[in-house]
Coordinates of C-alpha atoms and ligand atoms in Angstrom, one line a residue:
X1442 CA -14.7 23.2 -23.5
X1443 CA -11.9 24.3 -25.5
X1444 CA -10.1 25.9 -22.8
X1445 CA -10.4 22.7 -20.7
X1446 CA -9.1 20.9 -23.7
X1447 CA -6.4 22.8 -24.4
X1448 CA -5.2 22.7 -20.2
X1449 CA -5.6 18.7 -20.5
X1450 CA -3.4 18.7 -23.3
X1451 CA -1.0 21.1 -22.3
X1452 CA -0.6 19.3 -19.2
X1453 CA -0.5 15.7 -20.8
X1454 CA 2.3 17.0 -23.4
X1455 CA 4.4 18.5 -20.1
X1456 CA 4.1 15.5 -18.7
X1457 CA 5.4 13.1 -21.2
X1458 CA 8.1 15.5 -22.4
X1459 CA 9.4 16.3 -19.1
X1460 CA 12.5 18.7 -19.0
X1461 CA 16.5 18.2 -19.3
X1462 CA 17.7 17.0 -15.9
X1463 CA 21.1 17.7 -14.4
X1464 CA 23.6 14.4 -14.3
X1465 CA 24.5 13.2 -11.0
X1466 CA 26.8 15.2 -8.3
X1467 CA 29.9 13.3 -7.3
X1468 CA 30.2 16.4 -4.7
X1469 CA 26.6 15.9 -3.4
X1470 CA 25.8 13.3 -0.6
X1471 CA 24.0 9.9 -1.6
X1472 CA 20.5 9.3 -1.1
X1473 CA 19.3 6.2 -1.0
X1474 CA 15.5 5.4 -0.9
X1475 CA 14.2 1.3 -0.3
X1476 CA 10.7 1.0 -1.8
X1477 CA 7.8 2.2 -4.3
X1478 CA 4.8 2.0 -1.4
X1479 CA 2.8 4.5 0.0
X1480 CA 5.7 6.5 2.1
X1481 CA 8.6 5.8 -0.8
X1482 CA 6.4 7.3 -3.2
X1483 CA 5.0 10.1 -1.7
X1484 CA 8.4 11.1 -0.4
X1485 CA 9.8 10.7 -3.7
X1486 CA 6.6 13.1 -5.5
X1487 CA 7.6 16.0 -2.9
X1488 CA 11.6 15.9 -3.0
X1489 CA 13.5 18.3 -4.2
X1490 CA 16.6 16.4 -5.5
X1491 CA 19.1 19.4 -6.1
X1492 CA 21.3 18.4 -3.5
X1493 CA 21.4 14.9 -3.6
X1494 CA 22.2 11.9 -5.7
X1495 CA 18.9 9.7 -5.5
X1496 CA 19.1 6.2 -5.8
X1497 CA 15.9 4.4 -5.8
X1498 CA 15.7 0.5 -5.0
X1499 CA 12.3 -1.3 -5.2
X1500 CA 11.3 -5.4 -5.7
X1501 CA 8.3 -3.5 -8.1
X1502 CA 8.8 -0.7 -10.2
X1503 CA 5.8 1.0 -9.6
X1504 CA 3.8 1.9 -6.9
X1505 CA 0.5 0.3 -6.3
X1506 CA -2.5 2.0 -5.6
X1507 CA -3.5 -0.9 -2.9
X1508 CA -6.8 0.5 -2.0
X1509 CA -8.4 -0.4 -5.4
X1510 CA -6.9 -3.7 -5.1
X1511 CA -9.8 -5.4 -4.3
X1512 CA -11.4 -4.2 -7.5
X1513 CA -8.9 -6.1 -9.6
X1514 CA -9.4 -9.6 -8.3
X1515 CA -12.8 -9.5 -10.1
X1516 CA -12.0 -7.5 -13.1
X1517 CA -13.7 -3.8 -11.7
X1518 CA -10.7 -2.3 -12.8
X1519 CA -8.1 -3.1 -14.7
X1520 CA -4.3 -3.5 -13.7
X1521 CA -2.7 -1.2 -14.9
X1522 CA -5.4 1.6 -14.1
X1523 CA -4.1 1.3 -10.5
X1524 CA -0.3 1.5 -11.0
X1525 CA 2.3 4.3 -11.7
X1526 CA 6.0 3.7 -13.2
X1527 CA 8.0 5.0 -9.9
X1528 CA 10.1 6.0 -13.4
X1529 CA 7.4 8.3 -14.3
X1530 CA 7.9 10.3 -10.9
X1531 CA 11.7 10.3 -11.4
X1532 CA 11.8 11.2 -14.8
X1533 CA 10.0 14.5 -14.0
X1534 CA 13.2 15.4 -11.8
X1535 CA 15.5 17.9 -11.7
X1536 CA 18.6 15.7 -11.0
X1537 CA 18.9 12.5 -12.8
X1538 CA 18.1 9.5 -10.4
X1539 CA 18.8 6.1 -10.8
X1540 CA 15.9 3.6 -10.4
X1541 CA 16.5 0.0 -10.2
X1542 CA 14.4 -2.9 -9.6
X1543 CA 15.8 -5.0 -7.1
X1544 CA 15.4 -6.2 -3.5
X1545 CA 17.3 -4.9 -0.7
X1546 CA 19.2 -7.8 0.9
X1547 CA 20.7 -5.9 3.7
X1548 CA 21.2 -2.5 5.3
X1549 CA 24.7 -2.4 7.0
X1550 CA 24.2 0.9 9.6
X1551 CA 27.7 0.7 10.6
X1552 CA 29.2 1.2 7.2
X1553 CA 26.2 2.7 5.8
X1554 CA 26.0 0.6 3.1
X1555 CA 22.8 -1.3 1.1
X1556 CA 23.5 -4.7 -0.6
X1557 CA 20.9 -5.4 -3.3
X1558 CA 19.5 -8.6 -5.4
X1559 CA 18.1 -8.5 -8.9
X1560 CA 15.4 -10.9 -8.1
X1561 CA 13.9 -11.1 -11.9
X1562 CA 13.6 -14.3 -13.7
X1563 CA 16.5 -13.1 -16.8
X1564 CA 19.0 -12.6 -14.3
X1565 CA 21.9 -11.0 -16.0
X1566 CA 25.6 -11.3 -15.0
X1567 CA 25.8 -8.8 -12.1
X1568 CA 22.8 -9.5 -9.6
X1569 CA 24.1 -8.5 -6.6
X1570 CA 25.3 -5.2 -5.6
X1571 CA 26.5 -2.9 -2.8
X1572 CA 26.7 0.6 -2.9
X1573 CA 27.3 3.3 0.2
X1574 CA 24.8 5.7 1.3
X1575 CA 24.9 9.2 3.6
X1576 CA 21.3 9.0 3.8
X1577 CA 18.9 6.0 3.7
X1578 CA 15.1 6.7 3.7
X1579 CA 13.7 3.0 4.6
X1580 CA 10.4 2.7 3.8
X1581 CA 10.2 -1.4 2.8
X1582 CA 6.5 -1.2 4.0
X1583 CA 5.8 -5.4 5.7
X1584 CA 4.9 -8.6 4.5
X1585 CA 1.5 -10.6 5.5
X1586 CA 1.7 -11.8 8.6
X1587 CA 0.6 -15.9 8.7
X1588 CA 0.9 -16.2 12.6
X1589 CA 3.3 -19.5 11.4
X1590 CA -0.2 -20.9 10.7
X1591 CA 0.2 -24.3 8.4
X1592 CA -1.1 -24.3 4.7
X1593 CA -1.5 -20.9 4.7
X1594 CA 1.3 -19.9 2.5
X1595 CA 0.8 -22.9 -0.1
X1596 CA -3.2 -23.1 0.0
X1597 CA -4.6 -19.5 0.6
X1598 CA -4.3 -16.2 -1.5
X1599 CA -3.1 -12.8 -0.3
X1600 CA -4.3 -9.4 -1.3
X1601 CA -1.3 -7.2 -1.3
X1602 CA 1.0 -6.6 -4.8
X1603 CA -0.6 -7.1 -8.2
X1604 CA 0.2 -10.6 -8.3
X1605 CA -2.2 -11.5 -5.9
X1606 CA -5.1 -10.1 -7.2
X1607 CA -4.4 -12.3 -10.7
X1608 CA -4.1 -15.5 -8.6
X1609 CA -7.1 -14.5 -6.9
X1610 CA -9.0 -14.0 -9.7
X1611 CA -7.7 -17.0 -11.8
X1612 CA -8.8 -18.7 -8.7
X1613 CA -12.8 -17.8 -8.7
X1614 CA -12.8 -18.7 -12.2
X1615 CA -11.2 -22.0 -11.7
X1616 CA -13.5 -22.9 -8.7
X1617 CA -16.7 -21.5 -10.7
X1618 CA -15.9 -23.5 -14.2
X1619 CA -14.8 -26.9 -11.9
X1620 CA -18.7 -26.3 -10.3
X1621 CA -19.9 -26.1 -13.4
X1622 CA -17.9 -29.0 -15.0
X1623 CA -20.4 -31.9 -16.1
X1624 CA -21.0 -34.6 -13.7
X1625 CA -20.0 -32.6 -10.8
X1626 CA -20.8 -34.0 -7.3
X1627 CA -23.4 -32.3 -5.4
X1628 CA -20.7 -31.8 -2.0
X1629 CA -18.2 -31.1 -4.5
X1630 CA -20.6 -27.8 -6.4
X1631 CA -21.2 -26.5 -2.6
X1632 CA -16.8 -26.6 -1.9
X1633 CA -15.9 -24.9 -4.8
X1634 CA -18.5 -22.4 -4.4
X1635 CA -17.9 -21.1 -1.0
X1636 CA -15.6 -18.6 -0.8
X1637 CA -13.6 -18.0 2.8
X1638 CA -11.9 -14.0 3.7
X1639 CA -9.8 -14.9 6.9
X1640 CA -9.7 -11.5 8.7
X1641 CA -12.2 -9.2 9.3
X1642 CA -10.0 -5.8 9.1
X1643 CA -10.8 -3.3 6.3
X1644 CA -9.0 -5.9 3.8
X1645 CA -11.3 -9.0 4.4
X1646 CA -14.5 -6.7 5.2
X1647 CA -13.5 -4.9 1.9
X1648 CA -12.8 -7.9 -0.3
X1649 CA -16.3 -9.6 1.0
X1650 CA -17.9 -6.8 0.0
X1651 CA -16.3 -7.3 -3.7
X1652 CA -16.5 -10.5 -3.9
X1653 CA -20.3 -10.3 -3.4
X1654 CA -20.6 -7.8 -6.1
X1655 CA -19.2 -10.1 -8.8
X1656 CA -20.7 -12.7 -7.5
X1657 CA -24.7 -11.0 -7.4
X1658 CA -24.2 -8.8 -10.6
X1659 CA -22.0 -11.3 -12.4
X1660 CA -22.5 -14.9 -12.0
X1661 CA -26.4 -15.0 -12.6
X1662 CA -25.7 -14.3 -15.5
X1663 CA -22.4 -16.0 -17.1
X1664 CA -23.5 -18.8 -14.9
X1665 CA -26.8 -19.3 -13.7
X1666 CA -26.3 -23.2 -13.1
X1667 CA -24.1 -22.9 -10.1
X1668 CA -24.7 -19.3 -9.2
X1669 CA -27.5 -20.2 -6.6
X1670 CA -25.0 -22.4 -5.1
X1671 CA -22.4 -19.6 -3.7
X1672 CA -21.8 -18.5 -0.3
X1673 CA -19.3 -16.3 0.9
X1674 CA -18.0 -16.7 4.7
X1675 CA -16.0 -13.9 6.5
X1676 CA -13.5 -15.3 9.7
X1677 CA -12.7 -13.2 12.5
X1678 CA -11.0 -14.2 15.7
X1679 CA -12.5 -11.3 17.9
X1680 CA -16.0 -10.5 18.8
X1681 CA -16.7 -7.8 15.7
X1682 CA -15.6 -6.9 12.4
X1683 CA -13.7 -3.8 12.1
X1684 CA -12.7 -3.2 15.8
X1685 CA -11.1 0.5 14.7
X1686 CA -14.3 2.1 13.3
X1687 CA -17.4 3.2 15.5
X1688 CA -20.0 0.9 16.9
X1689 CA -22.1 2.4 14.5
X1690 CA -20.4 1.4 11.5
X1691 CA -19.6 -1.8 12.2
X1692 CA -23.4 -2.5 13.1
X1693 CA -24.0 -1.1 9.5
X1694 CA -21.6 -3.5 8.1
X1695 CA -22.6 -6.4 10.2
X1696 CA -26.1 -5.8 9.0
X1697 CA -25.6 -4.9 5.2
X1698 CA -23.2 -8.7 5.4
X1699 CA -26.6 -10.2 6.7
X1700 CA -28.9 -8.7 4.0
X1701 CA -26.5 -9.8 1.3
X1702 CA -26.0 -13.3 2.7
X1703 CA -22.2 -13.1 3.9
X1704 CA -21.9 -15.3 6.9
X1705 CA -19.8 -13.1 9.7
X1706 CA -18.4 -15.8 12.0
X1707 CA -16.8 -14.5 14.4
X1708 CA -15.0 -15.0 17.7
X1709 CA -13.9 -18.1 15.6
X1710 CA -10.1 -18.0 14.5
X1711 CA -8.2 -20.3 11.9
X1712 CA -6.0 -22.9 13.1
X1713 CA -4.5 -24.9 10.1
X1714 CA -5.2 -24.9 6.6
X1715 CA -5.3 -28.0 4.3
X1716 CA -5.6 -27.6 0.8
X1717 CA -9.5 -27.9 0.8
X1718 CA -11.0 -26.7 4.1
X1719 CA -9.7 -24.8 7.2
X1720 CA -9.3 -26.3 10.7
X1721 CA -11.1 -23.3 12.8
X1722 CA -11.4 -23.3 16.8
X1723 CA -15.1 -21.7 17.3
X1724 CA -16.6 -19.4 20.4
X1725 CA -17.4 -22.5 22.4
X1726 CA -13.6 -24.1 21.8
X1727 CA -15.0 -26.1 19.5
X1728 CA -13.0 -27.5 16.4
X1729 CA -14.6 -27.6 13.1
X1730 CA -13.2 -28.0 9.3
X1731 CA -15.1 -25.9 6.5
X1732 CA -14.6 -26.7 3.2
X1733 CA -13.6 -23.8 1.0
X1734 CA -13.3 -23.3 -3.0
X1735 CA -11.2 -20.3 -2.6
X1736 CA -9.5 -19.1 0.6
X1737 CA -8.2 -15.3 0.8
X1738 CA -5.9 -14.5 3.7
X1739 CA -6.2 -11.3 5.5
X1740 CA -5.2 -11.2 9.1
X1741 CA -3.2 -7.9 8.5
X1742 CA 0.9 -7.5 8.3
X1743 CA 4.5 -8.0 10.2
X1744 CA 7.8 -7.2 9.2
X1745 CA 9.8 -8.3 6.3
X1746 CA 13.4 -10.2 7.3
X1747 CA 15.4 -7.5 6.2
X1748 CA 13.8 -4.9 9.3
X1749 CA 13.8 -7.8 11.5
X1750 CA 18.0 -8.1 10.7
X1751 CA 18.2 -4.4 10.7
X1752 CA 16.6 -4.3 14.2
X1753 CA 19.3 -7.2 15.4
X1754 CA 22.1 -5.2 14.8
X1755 CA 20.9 -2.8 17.0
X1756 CA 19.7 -4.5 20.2
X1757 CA 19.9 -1.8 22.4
X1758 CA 18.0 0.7 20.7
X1759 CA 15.7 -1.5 18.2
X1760 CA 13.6 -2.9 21.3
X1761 CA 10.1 -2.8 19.2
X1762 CA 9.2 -6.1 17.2
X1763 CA 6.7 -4.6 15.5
X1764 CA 9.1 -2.4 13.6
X1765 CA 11.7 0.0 13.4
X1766 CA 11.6 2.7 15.8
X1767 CA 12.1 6.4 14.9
X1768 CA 12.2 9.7 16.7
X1769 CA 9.6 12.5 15.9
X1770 CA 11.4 13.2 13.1
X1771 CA 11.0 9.8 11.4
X1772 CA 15.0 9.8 12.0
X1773 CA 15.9 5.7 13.1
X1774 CA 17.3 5.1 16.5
X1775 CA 20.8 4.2 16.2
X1776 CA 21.4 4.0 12.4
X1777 CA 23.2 7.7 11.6
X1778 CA 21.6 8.8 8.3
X1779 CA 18.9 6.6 8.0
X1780 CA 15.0 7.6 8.2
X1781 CA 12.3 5.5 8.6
X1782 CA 8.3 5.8 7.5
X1783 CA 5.8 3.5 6.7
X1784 CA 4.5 0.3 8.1
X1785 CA 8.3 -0.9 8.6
X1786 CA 7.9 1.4 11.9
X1787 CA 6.8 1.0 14.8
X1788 CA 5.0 4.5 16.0
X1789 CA 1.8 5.8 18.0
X1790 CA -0.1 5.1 15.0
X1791 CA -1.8 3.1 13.2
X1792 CA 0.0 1.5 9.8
X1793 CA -1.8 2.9 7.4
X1794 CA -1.7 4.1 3.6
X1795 CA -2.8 7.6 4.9
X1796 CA 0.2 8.1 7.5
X1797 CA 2.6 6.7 5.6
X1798 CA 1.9 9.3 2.4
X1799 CA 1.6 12.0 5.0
X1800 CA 5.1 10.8 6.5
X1801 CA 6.6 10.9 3.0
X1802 CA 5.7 14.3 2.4
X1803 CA 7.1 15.4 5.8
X1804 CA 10.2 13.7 5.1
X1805 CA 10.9 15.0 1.9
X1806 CA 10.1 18.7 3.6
X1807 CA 13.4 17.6 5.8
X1808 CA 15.2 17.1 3.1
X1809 CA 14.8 19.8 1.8
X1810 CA 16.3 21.9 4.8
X1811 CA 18.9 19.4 4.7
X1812 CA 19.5 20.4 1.1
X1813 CA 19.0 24.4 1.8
X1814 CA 21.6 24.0 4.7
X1815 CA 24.4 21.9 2.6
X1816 CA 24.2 25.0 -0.3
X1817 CA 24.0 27.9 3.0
X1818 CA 26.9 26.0 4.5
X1819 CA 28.9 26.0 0.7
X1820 CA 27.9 29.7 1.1
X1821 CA 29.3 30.5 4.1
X1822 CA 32.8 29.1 3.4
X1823 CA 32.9 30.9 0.1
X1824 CA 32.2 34.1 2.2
X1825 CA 34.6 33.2 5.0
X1826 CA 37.2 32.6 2.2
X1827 CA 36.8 36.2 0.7
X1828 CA 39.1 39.0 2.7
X1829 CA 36.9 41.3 2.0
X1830 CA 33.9 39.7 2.5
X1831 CA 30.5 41.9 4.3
X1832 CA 30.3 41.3 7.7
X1833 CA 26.3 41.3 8.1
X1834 CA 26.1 39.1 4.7
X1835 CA 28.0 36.3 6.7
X1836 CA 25.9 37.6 9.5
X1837 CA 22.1 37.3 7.6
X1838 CA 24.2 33.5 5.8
X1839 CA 24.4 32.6 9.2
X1840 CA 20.8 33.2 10.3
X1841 CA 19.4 31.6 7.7
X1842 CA 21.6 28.0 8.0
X1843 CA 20.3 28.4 11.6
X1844 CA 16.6 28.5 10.1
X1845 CA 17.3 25.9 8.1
X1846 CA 18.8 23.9 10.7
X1847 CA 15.6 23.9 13.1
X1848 CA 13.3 21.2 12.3
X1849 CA 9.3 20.7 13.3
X1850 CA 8.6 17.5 14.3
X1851 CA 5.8 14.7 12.0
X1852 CA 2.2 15.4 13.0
X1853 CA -0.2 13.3 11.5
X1854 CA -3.4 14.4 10.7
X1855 CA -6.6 12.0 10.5
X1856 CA -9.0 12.7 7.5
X1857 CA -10.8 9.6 8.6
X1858 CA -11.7 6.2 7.8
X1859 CA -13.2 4.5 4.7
X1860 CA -14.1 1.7 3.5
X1861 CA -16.3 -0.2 0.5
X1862 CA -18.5 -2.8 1.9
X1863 CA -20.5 -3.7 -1.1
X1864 CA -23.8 -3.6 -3.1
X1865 CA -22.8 0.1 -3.9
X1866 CA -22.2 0.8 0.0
X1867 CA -19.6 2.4 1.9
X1868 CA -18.5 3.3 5.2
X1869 CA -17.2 6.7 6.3
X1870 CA -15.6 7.6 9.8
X1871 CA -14.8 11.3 9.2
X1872 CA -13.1 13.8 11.9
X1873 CA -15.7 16.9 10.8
X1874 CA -16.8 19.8 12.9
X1875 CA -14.5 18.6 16.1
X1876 CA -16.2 15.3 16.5
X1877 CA -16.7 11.9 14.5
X1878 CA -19.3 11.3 11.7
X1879 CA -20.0 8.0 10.7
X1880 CA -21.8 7.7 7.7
X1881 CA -23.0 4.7 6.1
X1882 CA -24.8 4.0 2.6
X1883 CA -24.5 5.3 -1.1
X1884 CA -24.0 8.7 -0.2
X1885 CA -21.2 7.7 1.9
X1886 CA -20.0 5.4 -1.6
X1887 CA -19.8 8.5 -3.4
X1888 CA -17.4 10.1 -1.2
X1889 CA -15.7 6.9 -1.2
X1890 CA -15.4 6.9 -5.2
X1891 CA -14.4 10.5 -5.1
X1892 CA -11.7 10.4 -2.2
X1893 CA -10.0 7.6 -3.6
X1894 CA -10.2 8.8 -7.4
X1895 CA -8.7 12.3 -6.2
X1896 CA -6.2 10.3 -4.1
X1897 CA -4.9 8.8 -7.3
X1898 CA -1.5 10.3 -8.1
X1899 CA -2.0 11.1 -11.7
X1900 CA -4.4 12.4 -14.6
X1901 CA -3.6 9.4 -17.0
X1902 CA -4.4 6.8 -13.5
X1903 CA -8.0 8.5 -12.4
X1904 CA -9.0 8.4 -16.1
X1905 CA -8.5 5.4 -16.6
X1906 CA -10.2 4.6 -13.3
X1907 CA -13.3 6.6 -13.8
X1908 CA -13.2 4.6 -17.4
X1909 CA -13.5 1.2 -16.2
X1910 CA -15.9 1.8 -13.8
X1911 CA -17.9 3.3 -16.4
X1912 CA -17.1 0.0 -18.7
X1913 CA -18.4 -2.0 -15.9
X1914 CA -22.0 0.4 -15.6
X1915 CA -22.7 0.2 -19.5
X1916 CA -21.8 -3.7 -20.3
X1917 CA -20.6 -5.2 -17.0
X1918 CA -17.6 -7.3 -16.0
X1919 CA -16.1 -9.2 -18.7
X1920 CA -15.3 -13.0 -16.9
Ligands
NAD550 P1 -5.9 -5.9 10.4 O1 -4.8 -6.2 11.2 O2 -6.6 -4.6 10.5 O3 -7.0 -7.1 10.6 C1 -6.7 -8.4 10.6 C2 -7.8 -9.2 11.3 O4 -7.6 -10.6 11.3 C3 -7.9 -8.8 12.8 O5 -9.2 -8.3 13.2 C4 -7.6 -10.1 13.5 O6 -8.3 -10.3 14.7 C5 -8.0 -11.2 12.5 N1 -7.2 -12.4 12.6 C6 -5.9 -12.6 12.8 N2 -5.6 -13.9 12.8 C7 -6.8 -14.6 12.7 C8 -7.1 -16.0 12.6 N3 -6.2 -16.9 12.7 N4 -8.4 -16.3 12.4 C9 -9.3 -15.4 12.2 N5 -9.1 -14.1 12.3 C10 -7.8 -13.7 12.5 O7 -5.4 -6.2 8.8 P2 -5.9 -5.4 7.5 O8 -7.3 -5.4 7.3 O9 -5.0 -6.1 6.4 O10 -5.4 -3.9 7.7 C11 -4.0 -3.6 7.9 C12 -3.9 -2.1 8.1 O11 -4.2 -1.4 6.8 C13 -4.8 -1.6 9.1 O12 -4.1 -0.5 9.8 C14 -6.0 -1.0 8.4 O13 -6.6 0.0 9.0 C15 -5.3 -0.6 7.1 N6 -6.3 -0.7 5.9 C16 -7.2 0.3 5.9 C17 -8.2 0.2 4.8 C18 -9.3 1.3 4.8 O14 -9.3 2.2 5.6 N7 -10.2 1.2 3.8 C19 -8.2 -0.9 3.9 C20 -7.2 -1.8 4.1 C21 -6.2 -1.7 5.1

C-alpha cells in the first residue's frame, strides 16, 4: 500500500510541476492545430513538439470526454469529472505552445493563413486575429445537424459541449417542479412529464437509457406526486434503433426499452417542432403532434461553416459534402500543409470518437518524421559545408532522411462498439477471436464502466469519475 502510495504521489507531484520548456523557435516551422475534440487532443498527447512552434486554437479550452455526457444531464457525474484543460496537455511540453481560446473564422489555403475570433462575453480590445501557418492540423470536429427542420434550434436541446448537458438538466427540473406546481392541469402534468430523444443512434438510445435511470431511481423518491406520471418516447425515422450494431443487439435494446417502459417509435420521423409538441409523419404517412415537456435532439452531425467555406475554395478537389477529404495519410486534397482528422472528414469510416483519437495518434507519429527529417536535413548541410567532412557519415545522414521520409499510411483498427442502454445495462459489439461478439447485460456494463474509465486521459479525471459514481451508489443523485 505504501509503495502504491508513494507511485500515486510521485506521479501526481510530476504532473503538476511539469519541467522547464524551451521558448518558441523563430527558425522552426509553424504549427497550427484548430480544436480540443477527440482527434486535436489525441494528436496533441502524442506530439513531439521539438521542431515546431505549436499554436493551439479552440472555441473550449478543454477537451470533453463526450461519451460520459449523458451522465451529466442528470447529475451521474459531475462536470468537471469529464473535462481536461487542453493547457494541462501543453504545459507538460517540451517546447512552449501557445493556447488560445478562440474560434477559427477562416482557413485561407492559398496564403496559408488562419483568421481567428475571441468569441467570449469580456471581449477585450484585439478579438480578431490572423496569423500564418506551414502546417495546419484541422480537426474542428461538426456541428448537429437539424435537417433545416423548424423549432428545432429554438425549442429542443442538444447533447454535444458541456453547455448542453446544463440546459438539459435545468430543463427536467423545470418540467418536473411546473408538474408538480399546485393546481396543475391534468393534460398539462402528462406534457411536462413526457420526455422526447429525436434519434435513435447511440446518442438518443444512450440518453433514453439515462434519462430512465434518473427518472426510476430518482424521482420516486424526490417526487412521488408526479413520478407515476412520466414517460419517455424515443423517435427514429428508420425501421430500428441502432442500424450499425448487430441484429442481436439491437433486439436486446429494443426489448430492455419495452421492459423499462420507453416507447420506440419508429419508422416515424419529425417534421417541425413548436415550442410544446412535435409535428411527426408516422409509418402510415400519417401526421400527428405529441406534446413533449422536454425535447432532446439527436439525429447525428454535419459540418460546421468554416469546412463548408474551406471546401468552396477548392471546388475541384473538395467534391465530398460530408467533409473534407484527405489522402491515406490524413494529408487534405489541395490545401499544401494542411491535415485533416476527425468528423470534419469525409473517409471510409465511420465518424467516430474512436477513429478520430486513433487518427490523432497517427498524425502526430507523422510529425514526428516530419520533425526527424527537418533536424537530418539541418544535418546534412552542416556535413556538406565541412571540407573535410566523412563520406559514409553523409552517406548513413542520407539513409536515414530517406527513412524518415517514407511514410505508412492511417489504418484504423476497430475495438468495437459500446453503448449504455440503462437499468445498469450495456451493449457490447466486440471484434474478438476473428469474428463479432455481441454481448448484452451487466456483465457487458462492466466492461462498459471499465473501457470508458481507462479511456479517460488522466489519473486526476478517472478518480474523480469512479468517485461520483460511488456518490451516486451510497446516497444517490442529488436533484
Ligand atoms: P446517428 O447519425 O448515428 O443517428 C441519428 C439518427 O437519427 C439516425 O438513425 C436517423 O435515422 C435519425 N433521424 C434523423 N432525422 C430524423 C428525424 N427527423 N426524425 C426522426 N429520426 C431522425 O447520430 P448519433 O447517435 O449522434 O451518432 C453520431 C456518431 O457518433 C455515430 O458515428 C455514432 O456511432 C457515434 N457515437 C457512438 C457512440 C457509442 O458508440 N457509444 C455514442 C455516441 C455517438
Amino acid at each position: 500500500i505504501l509503495t502504491a502510495t508513494g507511485a500515486f504521489l510521485y506521479v501526481t507531484q510530476a504532473q503538476s510541476h511539469p519541467p522547464e520548456q524551451l521558448d518558441a523557435d523563430p527558425t522552426k516551422p509553424t504549427l497550427v492545430v484548430l480544436g480540443s475534440g477527440w482527434g486535436a487532443t489525441s494528436f496533441l498527447k502524442s506530439l513531439d513538439t521539438d521542431e515546431f512552434n505549436v499554436v493551439v486554437i479552440s472555441p473550449r479550452n478543454y477537451f470533453l470526454f463526450t461519451p460520459l455526457l449523458p451522465s451529466v444531464t442528470v447529475g451521474t457525474l459531475e462536470p468537471r469529472s469529464i473535462i481536461q484543460p487542453t493547457r494541462y496537455i501543453t504545459r507538460h511540453k517540451k517546447r512552449k505552445v501557445s493556447v488560445y481560446e478562440a474560434e477559427a473564422q477562416e482557413v485561407d489555403p492559398a496564403k496559408k493563413t488562419v483568421t481567428f475570433q475571441d468569441i467570449s462575453d469580456v471581449k477585450g480590445a484585439a478579438d480578431s486575429v490572423t496569423i500564418p501557418y506551414d502546417y495546419l492540423v484541422y480537426a474542428v470536429g461538426c456541428e448537429n445537424q437539424t435537417f433545416g427542420i423548424k423549432g428545432v434550434n429554438e425549442h429542443a436541446c442538444f447533447l454535444k459541449e458541456l453547455g448542453d448537458a446544463d440546459k438539459v438538466r435545468t430543463k427536467i427540473m423545470d418540467c418536473i417542479e411546473t408538474a408538480a406546481f399546485k393546481g396543475q392541469s391534468e393534460e398539462e402534468i402528462d406534457r411536462l412529464m413526457h420526455m422526447v430523444v429525436v434519434g435513435g443512434g447511440p446518442t438518443g438510445v444512450e440518453y433514453a437509457g439515462e434519462l430512465h435511470d434518473f427518472l426510476i431511481d430518482d424521482l420516486k423518491k424526490w417526487y412521488p406526486e408526479v413520478a407515476d406520471r412520466l414517460r419517455i418516447t424515443l423517435i427514429e425515422a428508420l425501421p430500428n434503433v441502432l442500424p450499425a450494431f448487430s441484429k442481436q443487439l439491437i433486439q436486446y435494446t429494443e426489448s430492455t426499452f419495452k421492459e423499462n417502459r420507453i416507447d420506440v417509435l419508429t419508422r416515424t420521423m419529425v417534421k417541425d417542432v413548436k415550442d410544446k409538441a412535435v409535428v411527426v409523419q408516422d409509418a402510415n404517412k400519417e401526421i400527428r403532434e405529441i406534446p413533449y415537456g422536454l425535447l432532446v435532439w439527436a439525429t447525428g452531425n454535419t459540418s460546421r461553416r468554416i469546412t463548408r467555406d474551406l471546401m468552396n475554395k477548392l471546388p475541384q478537389v473538395q467534391t465530398q459534402r460530408r467533409g473534407l477529404l484527405v489522402d491515406d495519410y490524413l494529408s487534405m486534397l489541395g490545401a499544401d500543409g494542411v491535415y485533416a482528422l476527425g468528423d470534419c472528414t469525409a473517409t471510409s469510416y465511420a465518424p467516430t470518437a474512436q477513429v478520430a483519437s486513433q487518427e490523432g495518434i497517427y498524425l502526430a507519429s507523422v510529425f514526428h518524421k516530419l520533425g526527424q527529417k527537418a533536424k537530418l536535413e539541418r544535418q546534412l548541410a552542416d556535413l556538406r559545408a565541412q571540407p573535410a567532412a566523412d563520406p559514409s557519415e553523409i552517406e548513413a545522414t542520407v539513409k536515414k532522411l530517406n527513412r524518415a521520409a517514407k511514410l505508412t499510411p492511417f489504418h484504423y483498427s476497430h475495438q468495437g462498439s459500446l453503448a449504455y442502454i440503462g437499468s445498469e445495462k450495456a451493449i457490447a459489439d466486440l471484434p474478438l477471436f476473428n469474428g463479432n461478439v455481441a454481448s448484452g447485460g451487466g456483465a457487458a456494463m462492466l466492461f462498459w464502466r471499465s473501457a470508458y474509465v481507462s479511456t479517460l486521459y488522466s489519473v486526476r479525471n478517472r478518480t474523480l469519475v469512479l468517485a461520483d459514481w460511488a456518490k451516486v451508489k451510497i446516497f444517490g443523485r442529488w436533484v
